[in-house]
Short mmCIF file of C-alpha atoms in Angstrom, two decimals:
data_model
loop_
_atom_site.label_atom_id
_atom_site.label_comp_id
_atom_site.label_asym_id
_atom_site.label_seq_id
_atom_site.Cartn_x
_atom_site.Cartn_y
_atom_site.Cartn_z
CA MET V 1 -12.00 -89.12 177.85
CA VAL V 2 -15.44 -88.47 176.12
CA GLY V 3 -17.25 -87.49 179.43
CA LYS V 4 -15.00 -84.59 180.26
CA ARG V 5 -15.72 -82.37 176.73
CA SER V 6 -18.13 -79.68 177.12
CA LEU V 7 -20.72 -79.38 174.02
CA GLY V 8 -22.77 -76.56 175.73
CA ARG V 9 -25.71 -75.90 177.74
CA GLN V 10 -28.12 -76.79 174.79
CA PHE V 11 -27.02 -79.87 174.32
CA GLY V 12 -26.77 -80.83 177.97
CA TRP V 13 -30.73 -80.19 178.06
CA LEU V 14 -31.27 -82.39 174.98
CA TRP V 15 -29.03 -84.96 176.52
CA ALA V 16 -30.82 -84.79 179.96
CA ALA V 17 -34.33 -85.15 178.14
CA TYR V 18 -33.02 -88.15 175.99
CA GLY V 19 -31.65 -89.88 179.38
CA VAL V 20 -34.79 -89.42 181.44
CA SER V 21 -36.83 -90.77 178.82
CA THR V 22 -34.55 -93.66 177.88
CA VAL V 23 -34.37 -94.63 181.57
CA GLY V 24 -38.25 -94.46 181.83
CA THR V 25 -38.24 -96.81 178.52
CA MET V 26 -36.02 -99.24 180.03
CA LEU V 27 -37.63 -99.37 183.51
CA ALA V 28 -40.98 -100.30 181.55
CA PHE V 29 -39.12 -102.75 179.17
CA ASP V 30 -41.69 -105.32 178.21
CA ALA V 31 -44.29 -103.58 180.39
CA LEU V 32 -47.35 -104.20 178.23
CA PRO V 33 -46.68 -107.74 177.33
CA ILE V 34 -46.31 -108.37 181.06
CA ILE V 35 -49.65 -106.39 181.68
CA ALA V 36 -51.04 -108.56 179.17
CA ILE V 37 -49.93 -111.56 180.81
CA LEU V 38 -50.51 -110.68 184.51
CA VAL V 39 -53.60 -108.60 184.45
CA LEU V 40 -55.49 -109.84 181.37
CA HIS V 41 -54.29 -113.49 181.12
CA ALA V 42 -53.34 -113.28 177.74
CA GLY V 43 -51.47 -116.25 175.73
CA PRO V 44 -48.51 -116.36 173.93
CA ALA V 45 -50.28 -115.79 170.46
CA ALA V 46 -52.04 -112.74 172.05
CA VAL V 47 -48.54 -111.49 173.45
CA SER V 48 -46.88 -111.89 170.13
CA ALA V 49 -49.83 -110.11 168.34
CA LEU V 50 -49.28 -107.13 170.63
CA ALA V 51 -45.65 -106.78 169.90
CA ALA V 52 -45.78 -107.41 166.18
CA THR V 53 -48.90 -104.94 165.93
CA GLY V 54 -47.04 -102.27 167.71
CA LEU V 55 -43.91 -102.09 165.70
CA ALA V 56 -45.60 -102.82 162.28
CA VAL V 57 -48.60 -100.26 162.60
CA GLY V 58 -46.81 -97.77 164.48
CA ALA V 59 -43.88 -97.96 161.69
CA ALA V 60 -46.84 -97.57 159.08
CA LEU V 61 -48.29 -94.42 160.73
CA ALA V 62 -44.93 -92.85 160.92
CA VAL V 63 -44.10 -92.95 157.09
CA PRO V 64 -46.32 -89.84 156.27
CA LEU V 65 -44.93 -88.17 159.73
CA GLY V 66 -41.16 -88.19 158.43
CA PRO V 67 -42.03 -85.70 155.59
CA TRP V 68 -44.17 -83.71 157.86
CA VAL V 69 -41.51 -83.20 160.59
CA GLU V 70 -38.93 -82.29 157.89
CA PHE V 71 -40.68 -78.75 157.22
CA ARG V 72 -41.41 -78.02 160.94
CA ARG V 73 -39.23 -76.61 163.70
CA LYS V 74 -38.14 -79.80 165.39
CA ARG V 75 -38.11 -78.96 169.03
CA PRO V 76 -42.13 -78.28 169.29
CA VAL V 77 -42.46 -81.60 167.41
CA MET V 78 -40.10 -83.61 170.05
CA ILE V 79 -42.29 -81.90 172.86
CA ALA V 80 -45.65 -82.83 171.15
CA ALA V 81 -44.23 -86.55 170.89
CA ASP V 82 -43.32 -86.77 174.48
CA LEU V 83 -46.48 -85.25 175.61
CA ILE V 84 -48.53 -87.72 173.52
CA ARG V 85 -46.57 -90.59 174.87
CA PHE V 86 -47.41 -89.12 178.62
CA ALA V 87 -50.90 -89.01 177.78
CA THR V 88 -51.29 -92.33 176.22
CA LEU V 89 -49.11 -94.29 178.70
CA LEU V 90 -50.74 -92.65 181.54
CA SER V 91 -54.10 -93.93 180.26
CA ILE V 92 -53.09 -97.83 181.14
CA PRO V 93 -52.85 -97.25 184.87
CA ALA V 94 -56.22 -95.00 184.82
CA ALA V 95 -58.02 -97.78 183.01
CA PHE V 96 -56.40 -100.51 185.55
CA ALA V 97 -57.73 -98.59 188.49
CA LEU V 98 -61.19 -98.24 187.17
CA GLY V 99 -61.15 -101.66 186.07
CA LEU V 100 -61.65 -100.83 182.51
CA LEU V 101 -58.50 -102.14 181.07
CA GLY V 102 -58.64 -104.17 178.11
CA PHE V 103 -56.30 -105.83 175.09
CA VAL V 104 -57.52 -103.54 172.71
CA GLN V 105 -56.15 -100.25 174.97
CA LEU V 106 -52.93 -102.24 175.10
CA VAL V 107 -52.66 -102.54 171.26
CA VAL V 108 -53.44 -98.97 170.56
CA VAL V 109 -51.14 -97.70 173.17
CA SER V 110 -48.64 -99.87 171.44
CA ILE V 111 -49.31 -98.18 168.33
CA VAL V 112 -49.40 -94.69 169.37
CA VAL V 113 -46.27 -94.91 171.29
CA GLY V 114 -44.50 -96.76 168.72
CA ALA V 115 -45.27 -94.07 165.99
CA ALA V 116 -44.41 -91.40 168.40
CA ASP V 117 -41.08 -92.95 168.95
CA LEU V 118 -40.12 -92.90 165.46
CA THR V 119 -41.25 -89.41 164.76
CA SER V 120 -39.23 -88.08 167.97
CA ARG V 121 -36.27 -89.89 166.91
CA ALA V 122 -36.28 -88.26 163.39
CA ALA V 123 -36.77 -84.80 165.00
CA SER V 124 -34.17 -85.45 167.41
CA GLY V 125 -31.47 -86.21 164.96
CA ALA V 126 -32.34 -83.23 163.12
CA CYS V 127 -31.83 -81.03 166.30
CA LEU V 128 -28.70 -82.68 167.27
CA LYS V 129 -27.41 -81.91 163.85
CA ALA V 130 -28.38 -78.28 164.34
CA LEU V 131 -27.14 -77.88 167.80
CA VAL V 132 -23.84 -79.49 167.73
CA PRO V 133 -20.79 -78.73 165.22
CA PRO V 134 -19.83 -81.26 163.00
CA GLU V 135 -16.39 -82.05 164.76
CA ASP V 136 -18.26 -82.91 167.89
CA LEU V 137 -21.08 -85.05 166.66
CA LEU V 138 -19.27 -88.34 167.52
CA VAL V 139 -18.66 -87.18 171.03
CA ALA V 140 -22.34 -86.41 171.04
CA ASN V 141 -23.54 -89.64 169.72
CA GLY V 142 -21.13 -91.60 171.98
CA ARG V 143 -22.99 -90.12 175.05
CA PHE V 144 -26.18 -91.02 173.73
CA GLU V 145 -24.94 -94.67 173.31
CA SER V 146 -23.14 -94.83 176.50
CA THR V 147 -26.81 -93.58 178.18
CA SER V 148 -28.42 -95.93 176.36
CA TRP V 149 -26.39 -99.07 177.54
CA THR V 150 -26.43 -98.03 181.01
CA ALA V 151 -30.38 -97.68 180.97
CA THR V 152 -30.55 -101.11 179.42
CA MET V 153 -28.14 -102.28 182.09
CA ILE V 154 -29.96 -100.97 185.02
CA GLY V 155 -33.47 -100.41 183.95
CA PRO V 156 -35.29 -103.89 183.48
CA PRO V 157 -33.90 -105.43 186.78
CA LEU V 158 -35.25 -102.37 188.53
CA GLY V 159 -38.41 -102.48 186.54
CA THR V 160 -39.24 -106.18 187.15
CA ALA V 161 -38.51 -105.50 190.92
CA ALA V 162 -40.78 -102.64 191.30
CA ILE V 163 -43.71 -104.51 189.44
CA GLY V 164 -43.00 -107.26 192.18
CA LEU V 165 -43.29 -104.71 195.07
CA PHE V 166 -45.91 -102.25 193.74
CA GLY V 167 -47.80 -103.81 190.88
CA PRO V 168 -47.97 -104.27 187.21
CA VAL V 169 -48.65 -101.08 185.83
CA THR V 170 -45.63 -99.44 188.18
CA THR V 171 -43.33 -99.15 185.32
CA VAL V 172 -45.56 -97.78 182.92
CA THR V 173 -46.50 -94.56 185.15
CA ALA V 174 -42.97 -94.14 185.51
CA ASP V 175 -42.15 -94.29 181.92
CA ALA V 176 -45.34 -91.76 181.15
CA VAL V 177 -43.76 -89.51 183.61
CA SER V 178 -40.52 -89.78 182.09
CA TYR V 179 -41.71 -88.40 178.98
CA LEU V 180 -43.32 -85.33 180.83
CA PHE V 181 -39.76 -84.53 182.19
CA SER V 182 -38.28 -85.13 178.85
CA ALA V 183 -40.50 -82.48 177.45
CA LEU V 184 -39.51 -80.08 179.98
CA GLY V 185 -35.83 -80.68 179.16
CA ILE V 186 -36.31 -80.15 175.23
CA ARG V 187 -38.37 -76.85 176.36
CA ALA V 188 -35.45 -75.73 178.63
CA ILE V 189 -32.97 -75.80 175.63
CA GLY V 190 -33.79 -72.26 174.62
CA GLY V 191 -32.35 -70.09 172.39
CA LYS V 192 -33.63 -69.52 168.68
CA GLU V 193 -34.03 -72.66 166.75
CA GLU V 194 -33.40 -72.19 163.13
CA PRO V 195 -36.31 -72.13 160.82
CA PRO V 196 -36.95 -75.27 158.92
CA PRO V 197 -36.60 -76.16 155.46
CA GLN V 198 -39.01 -74.60 152.98
CA ARG V 199 -41.01 -76.59 150.52
CA ALA V 200 -40.67 -75.19 146.94
CA THR V 201 -44.64 -75.32 146.81
CA PRO V 202 -46.26 -74.60 150.03
CA SER V 203 -48.60 -77.29 151.25
CA SER V 204 -50.43 -78.30 154.32
CA GLY V 205 -49.35 -81.97 154.63
CA PRO V 206 -46.89 -84.33 153.04
CA ARG V 207 -47.30 -84.61 149.17
CA ARG V 208 -46.96 -88.09 147.49
CA GLY V 209 -43.39 -87.64 146.32
CA GLU V 210 -42.17 -86.63 149.63
CA LEU V 211 -43.45 -89.87 151.59
CA LEU V 212 -40.70 -91.83 149.93
CA GLU V 213 -37.89 -89.10 149.58
CA GLY V 214 -35.88 -90.64 152.79
CA TRP V 215 -35.63 -93.97 151.16
CA ARG V 216 -34.87 -92.39 147.53
CA PHE V 217 -31.85 -90.18 149.18
CA ILE V 218 -30.69 -93.52 151.10
CA LEU V 219 -30.93 -95.71 148.18
CA ALA V 220 -29.43 -93.35 145.54
CA HIS V 221 -26.68 -92.62 148.04
CA PRO V 222 -23.20 -95.02 147.50
CA ALA V 223 -22.08 -95.18 151.26
CA LEU V 224 -25.64 -95.00 153.00
CA ARG V 225 -27.09 -97.58 150.72
CA PRO V 226 -24.91 -100.68 151.92
CA LEU V 227 -25.19 -99.33 155.71
CA PHE V 228 -28.84 -99.02 155.43
CA PHE V 229 -29.09 -102.91 154.42
CA ASN V 230 -26.49 -103.66 156.85
CA ALA V 231 -27.95 -102.07 159.85
CA ALA V 232 -31.47 -103.31 159.01
CA LEU V 233 -30.35 -107.01 158.76
CA ASN V 234 -28.13 -107.00 161.63
CA ASN V 235 -30.88 -105.48 164.06
CA GLY V 236 -33.72 -107.77 162.71
CA LEU V 237 -31.44 -111.23 163.18
CA ILE V 238 -30.16 -109.87 166.60
CA MET V 239 -33.95 -109.19 167.52
CA ALA V 240 -35.23 -112.32 166.07
CA THR V 241 -33.28 -114.45 168.43
CA ALA V 242 -34.17 -112.64 171.61
CA PRO V 243 -37.45 -114.69 172.08
CA LEU V 244 -35.91 -117.75 170.89
CA MET V 245 -33.06 -117.36 173.46
CA ALA V 246 -35.92 -116.84 176.32
CA THR V 247 -37.58 -120.15 175.06
CA LEU V 248 -34.39 -122.04 175.04
CA MET V 249 -32.75 -120.93 178.27
CA LEU V 250 -35.81 -120.84 180.54
CA GLY V 251 -37.32 -123.70 178.89
CA SER V 252 -35.38 -126.98 178.08
CA LEU V 253 -31.99 -125.71 179.38
CA GLY V 254 -33.84 -124.78 183.01
CA PHE V 255 -31.90 -121.44 183.70
CA ALA V 256 -33.89 -119.71 186.00
CA PRO V 257 -35.31 -116.18 185.44
CA TRP V 258 -32.55 -114.39 187.48
CA GLN V 259 -29.99 -116.35 185.50
CA TYR V 260 -31.71 -115.26 182.25
CA GLY V 261 -31.70 -111.63 183.36
CA LEU V 262 -28.12 -111.82 184.41
CA ALA V 263 -26.94 -113.39 181.20
CA PHE V 264 -28.43 -110.18 179.09
CA GLY V 265 -27.76 -107.46 181.97
CA VAL V 266 -23.98 -108.10 182.46
CA PRO V 267 -23.10 -107.80 179.09
CA CYS V 268 -24.37 -104.08 178.68
CA ILE V 269 -21.27 -102.84 180.36
CA GLY V 270 -19.69 -103.63 176.89
CA GLY V 271 -21.74 -100.78 175.57
CA LEU V 272 -20.53 -98.53 178.03
CA ILE V 273 -16.91 -99.53 177.29
CA GLY V 274 -17.40 -99.17 173.30
CA SER V 275 -18.93 -95.94 173.60
CA ARG V 276 -16.27 -94.65 175.81
CA LEU V 277 -13.44 -96.02 173.43
CA VAL V 278 -14.87 -94.64 170.24
CA ARG V 279 -13.76 -91.24 169.82
CA ARG V 280 -10.07 -92.39 170.71
CA LEU V 281 -10.48 -95.24 168.20
CA VAL V 282 -11.55 -93.02 165.70
CA ALA V 283 -8.90 -90.46 166.31
CA ARG V 284 -6.34 -93.08 165.73
CA PHE V 285 -7.69 -95.05 163.26
CA GLY V 286 -9.68 -93.01 161.47
CA GLN V 287 -13.74 -93.06 160.79
CA HIS V 288 -13.95 -95.53 158.10
CA ARG V 289 -11.68 -97.94 159.47
CA VAL V 290 -13.34 -98.31 162.92
CA MET V 291 -16.74 -98.52 161.13
CA LEU V 292 -15.70 -101.60 159.05
CA ALA V 293 -13.89 -103.12 161.91
CA SER V 294 -16.52 -102.92 164.40
CA GLY V 295 -19.48 -103.82 161.87
CA ALA V 296 -17.32 -106.83 160.79
CA LEU V 297 -16.59 -108.13 164.17
CA ARG V 298 -20.31 -107.37 165.35
CA ALA V 299 -21.14 -110.02 163.04
CA CYS V 300 -19.00 -112.77 164.36
CA TRP V 301 -20.96 -113.39 167.85
CA LEU V 302 -24.15 -114.47 167.23
CA PRO V 303 -23.40 -117.91 166.08
CA GLY V 304 -21.69 -118.71 169.42
CA LEU V 305 -25.58 -118.62 171.01
CA ALA V 306 -26.26 -122.04 169.43
CA PHE V 307 -23.81 -123.88 171.54
CA VAL V 308 -25.36 -122.72 175.00
CA ARG V 309 -25.63 -125.59 177.28
CA PRO V 310 -27.11 -126.21 180.89
CA GLY V 311 -25.35 -124.93 183.81
CA ALA V 312 -22.58 -122.47 184.74
CA GLY V 313 -20.59 -123.16 181.48
CA GLY V 314 -23.65 -122.21 179.47
CA LEU V 315 -24.29 -118.95 181.22
CA VAL V 316 -20.70 -117.74 181.00
CA LEU V 317 -20.96 -118.52 177.22
CA VAL V 318 -23.92 -116.54 176.68
CA ILE V 319 -22.79 -113.69 178.88
CA ALA V 320 -19.26 -113.69 176.89
CA VAL V 321 -21.11 -113.71 173.54
CA GLU V 322 -23.31 -111.15 174.39
CA LEU V 323 -20.32 -109.14 175.97
CA GLY V 324 -18.67 -109.15 172.76
CA LEU V 325 -21.65 -108.33 170.58
CA ILE V 326 -22.59 -105.27 172.50
CA THR V 327 -19.33 -104.10 172.88
CA CYS V 328 -19.02 -104.11 169.15
CA CYS V 329 -22.31 -102.24 168.76
CA GLY V 330 -21.20 -99.62 171.30
CA ILE V 331 -18.53 -98.59 169.14
CA PHE V 332 -20.46 -99.16 165.77
CA ASN V 333 -23.50 -97.38 166.43
CA PRO V 334 -22.17 -93.78 167.14
CA VAL V 335 -19.94 -94.12 164.35
CA LEU V 336 -22.68 -94.95 162.05
CA ALA V 337 -24.91 -92.21 163.66
CA THR V 338 -22.45 -89.56 162.86
CA TYR V 339 -21.57 -90.74 159.80
CA ARG V 340 -25.17 -90.89 158.51
CA LEU V 341 -25.67 -87.12 159.92
CA GLU V 342 -22.47 -86.10 157.83
CA GLN V 343 -23.61 -87.49 154.74
CA THR V 344 -27.21 -86.01 155.05
CA GLY V 345 -28.14 -82.53 154.34
CA ALA V 346 -29.84 -80.52 156.80
CA ASP V 347 -33.08 -80.34 154.24
CA ARG V 348 -33.68 -83.85 154.64
CA VAL V 349 -32.53 -85.33 158.10
CA ALA V 350 -35.77 -85.99 159.48
CA ARG V 351 -36.99 -87.81 156.57
CA THR V 352 -33.79 -89.90 156.06
CA LEU V 353 -33.69 -90.91 159.70
CA SER V 354 -37.61 -91.34 159.66
CA ALA V 355 -37.15 -93.77 156.68
CA TRP V 356 -34.15 -95.58 158.33
CA SER V 357 -36.19 -96.09 161.49
CA VAL V 358 -39.35 -97.30 160.11
CA THR V 359 -37.46 -99.75 157.83
CA THR V 360 -35.51 -101.13 161.10
CA LYS V 361 -38.86 -101.40 163.00
CA VAL V 362 -40.56 -103.73 160.07
CA THR V 363 -37.53 -105.59 159.47
CA ILE V 364 -37.29 -106.70 163.07
CA ALA V 365 -41.11 -107.47 163.27
CA ALA V 366 -41.14 -109.39 160.19
CA MET V 367 -37.70 -111.58 161.02
CA THR V 368 -39.21 -112.19 164.46
CA ALA V 369 -42.12 -113.55 163.06
CA LEU V 370 -40.57 -115.34 160.53
CA TRP V 371 -37.83 -116.89 163.02
CA GLY V 372 -40.63 -117.79 165.09
CA VAL V 373 -42.28 -119.76 162.56
CA LEU V 374 -38.62 -121.35 161.58
CA ALA V 375 -38.18 -122.19 165.45
CA GLY V 376 -41.51 -123.98 165.51
CA LEU V 377 -40.37 -126.12 162.54
CA THR V 378 -36.69 -126.86 163.59
CA GLY V 379 -36.27 -126.02 167.26
CA PRO V 380 -34.83 -122.82 168.72
CA ARG V 381 -31.43 -123.66 168.66
CA THR V 382 -31.34 -124.60 164.78
CA ALA V 383 -33.28 -121.24 164.14
CA ILE V 384 -30.52 -119.51 165.99
CA ALA V 385 -27.90 -121.07 164.25
CA ALA V 386 -29.22 -120.11 161.15
CA ALA V 387 -29.77 -116.37 162.04
CA GLY V 388 -25.93 -116.54 163.13
CA VAL V 389 -24.77 -117.94 159.70
CA LEU V 390 -26.61 -115.26 157.79
CA MET V 391 -25.26 -112.73 160.30
CA LEU V 392 -21.88 -113.69 159.18
CA ALA V 393 -22.46 -112.50 155.36
CA THR V 394 -23.59 -108.87 156.57
CA PRO V 395 -20.24 -107.26 156.51
CA LEU V 396 -20.39 -107.77 153.06
CA LEU V 397 -22.89 -104.77 152.91
CA LEU V 398 -20.45 -102.28 154.68
CA PRO V 399 -19.28 -99.59 152.38
CA ARG V 400 -15.63 -100.26 150.98
CA ARG V 401 -14.64 -96.59 150.73
CA ALA V 402 -15.33 -93.45 152.94
CA GLY V 403 -17.72 -90.65 151.94
CA THR V 404 -17.17 -87.20 152.00
CA PRO V 405 -18.98 -85.28 154.46
CA LEU V 406 -21.51 -82.86 152.65
CA ARG V 407 -20.64 -79.13 152.77
CA GLU V 408 -23.11 -76.53 153.57
CA GLY V 409 -25.21 -75.79 150.75
CA GLU V 410 -23.79 -78.59 148.73
CA PRO V 411 -26.33 -80.86 146.92
CA ALA V 412 -26.92 -84.50 148.24
CA PRO V 413 -26.97 -87.46 145.98
CA SER V 414 -30.24 -87.62 144.12
CA SER V 415 -31.76 -90.62 142.30
CA THR V 416 -33.10 -88.23 139.81
#
């Protein structure tokens, strides 16, 4: 079993830090839009602008941070990102208590937290690669995936209940505190962190060429390039349908909010199942076959959401579709994360992960906006069906050949 294998005390603290911050994030799922609606009485256009601005501007700010992170020790960067998120999020309950909370503050918080998230993700990937032996990377990523889906399953229901009992800024406060505990967990990793890679020429900040180095590496890599586009399109299409499903189910189909929450909460158990099975599947069938199979199967489920109908049958259909989709994601995601680290040299992990995350966030923001326009023209069901049809084509972007993990000191593929 994945959970019985020890990866050491240092990984344990990294995992604990990830776990507490992830639980806090999921408790505060959609907290800023909820505050905008309940406290500031914002309309749909303002709420959509809040979500899109946080994703897009936060991603833009993270572009120069990837190269900056690469040439610094990763744990101090992660601690700083946690403390920035702690202080930024805590400004919301403070302003609320003083009667000073405004929409502009929510936008600024969304941007800062978004940029800090991307920066921390890039640094944590490099930290994981340094802490865990290559043969244990899949186990480690499986644990992160399992933790993520557990938090996704329990966080939003508990968060909405807490808002109902204790007020609209409760979950934001909990999320802020979770980052403080995460920073303490990273500090507790201890030991000596390996020095970061050095620039050929000393510089106080990212040079112009370094800003795009992560994208250059990905696009020059024969296996990572198709996976990069596959992951961006899959995430974009899945997330673009989320607000449309809410509109469809809570609007014309007449589902109650608790039924909507049930439809997307219960299937998260599939993520736990997938992440617990992944190590055994890879041991039996091989990394590349599992990545191809789970990536292809992941693309088959989304069209089913276009056929949802009112009543218990429709609810069961959504649960079944989401269960299949999330189970495949629970297998695919840790395999992808492991493969990506194996194919990336230690001197460019932060830049590569930053470029990957920035592209994913921008793609999600753009496709969510585009599908909102499409739904306005054709209706949410037609827009969901269109996303499902496009999703069926994404397996064509999966690499047909397995790559070879880089050996220590081996040069990575280059575009030059």
